[in-house]
Amino acid sequence: MGNYKELIVWQKSVDLVTEIYKATAVFPKEELYGLTSQIRRSAISIPSNIAEGHSRRSTNDYLQFLKIARGSSAELETQLIISKNLNYLNPENFQILIEKTSEISKMLNAVITKLLTP
């Protein structure tokens, strides 16, 4: 199975976390324990679950953690849309983050499909 750090989807999701932290650093201070925290946790959950699932060395466990990562990706997309609607993210930054999140979600779907194919 190799090392999870070699997985492109893991690498891209770690990069996304870094970008999310930079983008949310300018959110209003009153959102620190609200939307800012929630967005960051959703983003961190993606590579964390990929790593944990991969490290379990069981296909069924790996699949379950990949599905959790995919769910966190959908959660992050929702929170990014809310942030844009509240004008916390400018349209350009929103577009970049939403596209990267969508790409990661598609990659997770591909890995899940591959693991489910006999």
XYZ file of N, CA and C in Angstrom:
354
model
N 0.801 -1.202 0.000
C 0.000 0.000 0.000
C 0.847 1.271 0.000
N 2.134 1.174 0.340
C 2.981 2.359 0.351
C 2.709 3.250 1.555
N 3.203 4.461 1.459
C 3.066 5.436 2.526
C 2.004 6.467 2.129
N 1.158 6.829 3.058
C 0.086 7.788 2.743
C 0.637 9.122 2.249
N 1.854 9.483 2.672
C 2.441 10.758 2.252
C 2.753 10.784 0.756
N 2.790 9.619 0.129
C 3.031 9.526 -1.310
C 1.751 9.746 -2.118
N 0.601 9.710 -1.461
C -0.682 9.871 -2.149
C -0.881 11.334 -2.557
N -1.138 11.551 -3.820
C -1.334 12.915 -4.321
C -2.537 13.574 -3.655
N -3.590 12.801 -3.405
C -4.782 13.371 -2.768
C -4.449 13.848 -1.351
N -3.586 13.127 -0.659
C -3.164 13.566 0.677
C -2.336 14.842 0.569
N -1.381 14.873 -0.367
C -0.525 16.045 -0.557
C -1.349 17.285 -0.900
N -2.300 17.130 -1.818
C -3.147 18.264 -2.210
C -4.020 18.727 -1.047
N -4.485 17.795 -0.243
C -5.341 18.193 0.877
C -4.536 18.884 1.983
N -3.287 18.508 2.160
C -2.424 19.215 3.123
C -2.176 20.636 2.624
N -1.917 20.778 1.327
C -1.728 22.118 0.753
C -2.993 22.967 0.925
N -4.156 22.334 0.742
C -5.416 23.053 0.912
C -5.571 23.567 2.348
N -5.183 22.761 3.313
C -5.268 23.188 4.719
C -4.460 24.467 4.925
N -3.269 24.510 4.365
C -2.419 25.697 4.480
C -3.116 26.915 3.886
N -3.712 26.748 2.719
C -4.418 27.857 2.072
C -5.652 28.277 2.866
N -6.340 27.313 3.444
C -7.519 27.613 4.267
C -7.116 28.439 5.486
N -6.014 28.085 6.137
C -5.559 28.842 7.296
C -5.236 30.286 6.916
N -4.578 30.460 5.775
C -4.248 31.819 5.323
C -5.514 32.608 5.011
N -6.471 31.966 4.334
C -7.708 32.652 3.946
C -8.549 33.032 5.155
N -8.589 32.174 6.166
C -9.439 32.438 7.331
C -8.767 33.342 8.353
N -7.485 33.618 8.181
C -6.770 34.495 9.118
C -7.350 35.905 9.128
N -8.013 36.288 8.043
C -8.588 37.635 7.957
C -10.091 37.667 8.265
N -10.653 36.531 8.645
C -12.074 36.498 9.008
C -12.279 37.343 10.267
N -13.477 37.856 10.470
C -13.743 38.654 11.678
C -13.416 37.878 12.958
N -12.900 38.595 13.936
C -12.505 37.966 15.202
C -13.675 37.264 15.890
N -14.888 37.788 15.703
C -16.047 37.140 16.347
C -16.344 35.760 15.748
N -15.731 35.460 14.608
C -15.914 34.143 13.980
C -14.847 33.135 14.393
N -13.910 33.549 15.227
C -12.800 32.678 15.601
C -13.269 31.323 16.122
N -14.287 31.329 16.963
C -14.781 30.068 17.530
C -16.007 29.555 16.785
N -16.362 30.223 15.705
C -17.507 29.814 14.893
C -17.043 29.298 13.550
N -17.319 30.062 12.527
C -17.053 29.644 11.160
C -15.562 29.397 10.894
N -14.700 30.241 11.417
C -13.258 30.055 11.210
C -12.808 28.697 11.725
N -13.182 28.405 12.949
C -12.812 27.130 13.563
C -13.409 25.950 12.797
N -14.658 26.065 12.413
C -15.343 24.983 11.707
C -14.695 24.712 10.349
N -14.358 25.755 9.614
C -13.714 25.595 8.305
C -12.355 24.928 8.472
N -11.607 25.377 9.423
C -10.280 24.803 9.640
C -10.370 23.337 10.049
N -11.307 23.008 10.900
C -11.454 21.606 11.325
C -11.881 20.721 10.171
N -12.787 21.208 9.330
C -13.217 20.434 8.169
C -12.046 20.179 7.224
N -11.261 21.228 6.985
C -10.112 21.098 6.090
C -9.075 20.119 6.659
N -8.774 20.253 7.934
C -7.786 19.370 8.581
C -8.261 17.924 8.582
N -9.550 17.731 8.682
C -10.124 16.384 8.717
C -9.845 15.592 7.444
N -9.712 16.271 6.317
C -9.523 15.567 5.044
C -8.195 14.798 5.027
N -7.031 15.459 5.126
C -5.784 14.676 5.100
C -5.613 13.782 6.328
N -6.167 14.206 7.460
C -6.045 13.398 8.679
C -6.739 12.052 8.520
N -7.936 12.062 7.940
C -8.660 10.805 7.748
C -8.035 9.942 6.656
N -7.481 10.564 5.629
C -6.764 9.790 4.608
C -5.588 9.067 5.267
N -4.827 9.796 6.066
C -3.660 9.218 6.732
C -4.058 8.115 7.708
N -5.057 8.377 8.531
C -5.454 7.370 9.516
C -5.990 6.114 8.850
N -6.847 6.298 7.858
C -7.402 5.136 7.169
C -6.333 4.317 6.472
N -5.418 4.989 5.818
C -4.337 4.303 5.101
C -3.466 3.526 6.082
N -3.253 4.079 7.256
C -2.386 3.461 8.250
C -3.027 2.253 8.925
N -4.309 2.085 8.775
C -4.998 0.949 9.396
C -4.685 -0.373 8.709
N -4.256 -0.315 7.466
C -3.862 -1.499 6.688
C -4.995 -2.489 6.462
N -6.200 -2.018 6.517
C -7.388 -2.819 6.215
C -8.189 -2.053 5.174
N -8.543 -2.719 4.081
C -9.282 -2.042 3.015
C -10.606 -1.483 3.509
N -11.317 -2.252 4.324
C -12.608 -1.773 4.833
C -12.442 -0.540 5.716
N -11.434 -0.548 6.570
C -11.167 0.621 7.413
C -10.767 1.811 6.548
N -9.896 1.559 5.580
C -9.436 2.620 4.687
C -10.614 3.257 3.964
N -11.497 2.421 3.449
C -12.693 2.930 2.759
C -13.528 3.810 3.679
N -13.728 3.367 4.900
C -14.531 4.135 5.846
C -13.917 5.507 6.104
N -12.605 5.563 6.284
C -11.949 6.844 6.541
C -11.931 7.721 5.298
N -11.822 7.125 4.107
C -11.901 7.903 2.869
C -13.287 8.528 2.722
N -14.312 7.786 3.111
C -15.675 8.317 3.045
C -15.865 9.458 4.043
N -15.236 9.350 5.197
C -15.294 10.444 6.171
C -14.577 11.670 5.606
N -13.425 11.467 4.965
C -12.693 12.565 4.335
C -13.540 13.224 3.253
N -14.244 12.401 2.477
C -15.118 12.932 1.424
C -16.251 13.755 2.042
N -16.786 13.297 3.155
C -17.822 14.053 3.857
C -17.293 15.379 4.381
N -16.074 15.374 4.882
C -15.454 16.618 5.354
C -15.246 17.586 4.199
N -14.950 17.043 3.034
C -14.794 17.876 1.838
C -16.111 18.567 1.484
N -17.211 17.840 1.555
C -18.527 18.432 1.287
C -18.869 19.478 2.348
N -18.518 19.182 3.578
C -18.748 20.134 4.672
C -17.947 21.414 4.425
N -16.693 21.262 4.013
C -15.842 22.418 3.728
C -16.414 23.249 2.577
N -16.881 22.596 1.519
C -17.481 23.327 0.398
C -18.663 24.171 0.872
N -19.487 23.597 1.710
C -20.642 24.321 2.255
C -20.204 25.535 3.059
N -19.201 25.364 3.897
C -18.722 26.464 4.736
C -18.050 27.560 3.902
N -17.387 27.168 2.819
C -16.788 28.164 1.930
C -17.870 28.999 1.236
N -18.951 28.346 0.835
C -20.071 29.064 0.208
C -20.666 30.066 1.198
N -20.852 29.628 2.432
C -21.385 30.527 3.470
C -20.436 31.702 3.676
N -19.147 31.432 3.711
C -18.147 32.495 3.898
C -18.188 33.505 2.758
N -18.361 33.006 1.543
C -18.466 33.907 0.385
C -19.729 34.753 0.501
N -20.845 34.119 0.881
C -22.110 34.837 1.013
C -22.049 35.932 2.075
N -21.216 35.730 3.086
C -21.039 36.714 4.155
C -19.936 37.733 3.821
N -19.381 37.613 2.616
C -18.291 38.480 2.158
C -17.024 38.345 2.991
N -16.805 37.184 3.594
C -15.562 36.916 4.312
C -14.472 36.485 3.330
N -14.883 35.923 2.182
C -13.958 35.523 1.120
C -14.273 36.340 -0.124
N -13.241 36.845 -0.772
C -13.496 37.536 -2.025
C -13.758 36.488 -3.119
N -14.413 36.862 -4.191
C -14.800 35.891 -5.226
C -13.628 35.098 -5.815
N -12.478 35.740 -5.990
C -11.329 35.048 -6.567
C -10.795 33.978 -5.624
N -10.626 34.347 -4.366
C -10.126 33.401 -3.373
C -11.123 32.259 -3.179
N -12.401 32.601 -3.142
C -13.434 31.573 -3.027
C -13.324 30.579 -4.177
N -13.190 31.083 -5.387
C -13.140 30.210 -6.565
C -11.951 29.255 -6.498
N -10.811 29.769 -6.097
C -9.612 28.931 -5.978
C -9.827 27.823 -4.948
N -10.332 28.202 -3.782
C -10.527 27.223 -2.703
C -11.604 26.203 -3.043
N -12.682 26.648 -3.660
C -13.776 25.724 -3.981
C -13.339 24.740 -5.069
N -12.545 25.215 -6.022
C -12.056 24.320 -7.082
C -11.096 23.285 -6.523
N -10.230 23.689 -5.623
C -9.294 22.742 -5.016
C -10.033 21.722 -4.149
N -11.028 22.180 -3.425
C -11.831 21.271 -2.604
C -12.581 20.279 -3.484
N -13.140 20.756 -4.574
C -13.855 19.898 -5.508
C -12.929 18.868 -6.145
N -11.735 19.299 -6.500
C -10.759 18.371 -7.089
C -10.408 17.255 -6.109
N -10.195 17.616 -4.858
C -9.877 16.626 -3.829
C -11.039 15.653 -3.644
N -12.250 16.170 -3.644
C -13.436 15.317 -3.517
C -13.513 14.313 -4.671
N -13.241 14.776 -5.884
C -13.244 13.883 -7.049
C -12.150 12.827 -6.936
N -11.005 13.236 -6.437
C -9.910 12.279 -6.253
C -10.275 11.229 -5.205
N -10.920 11.661 -4.133
C -11.364 10.713 -3.111
C -12.379 9.731 -3.697
N -13.299 10.239 -4.510
C -14.268 9.359 -5.171
C -13.565 8.322 -6.031
N -12.526 8.743 -6.751
C -11.785 7.821 -7.612
C -11.087 6.726 -6.796
N -10.476 7.107 -5.682
C -9.803 6.122 -4.841
C -10.815 5.142 -4.259
N -11.938 5.670 -3.792
C -12.983 4.811 -3.222
C -13.492 3.840 -4.286
N -13.766 4.341 -5.477
C -14.250 3.482 -6.568
C -13.235 2.398 -6.895
N -11.969 2.782 -6.948
C -10.911 1.799 -7.262
C -10.837 0.711 -6.195
N -10.957 1.098 -4.950
C -10.890 0.113 -3.867
C -12.109 -0.805 -3.845
N -13.228 -0.304 -4.332
C -14.462 -1.115 -4.358
C -14.539 -2.034 -5.566
N -13.699 -1.770 -6.588
C -13.714 -2.575 -7.797
C -12.872 -3.832 -7.588
N -13.509 -4.994 -7.776
C -12.770 -6.252 -7.527
C -11.637 -6.494 -8.515
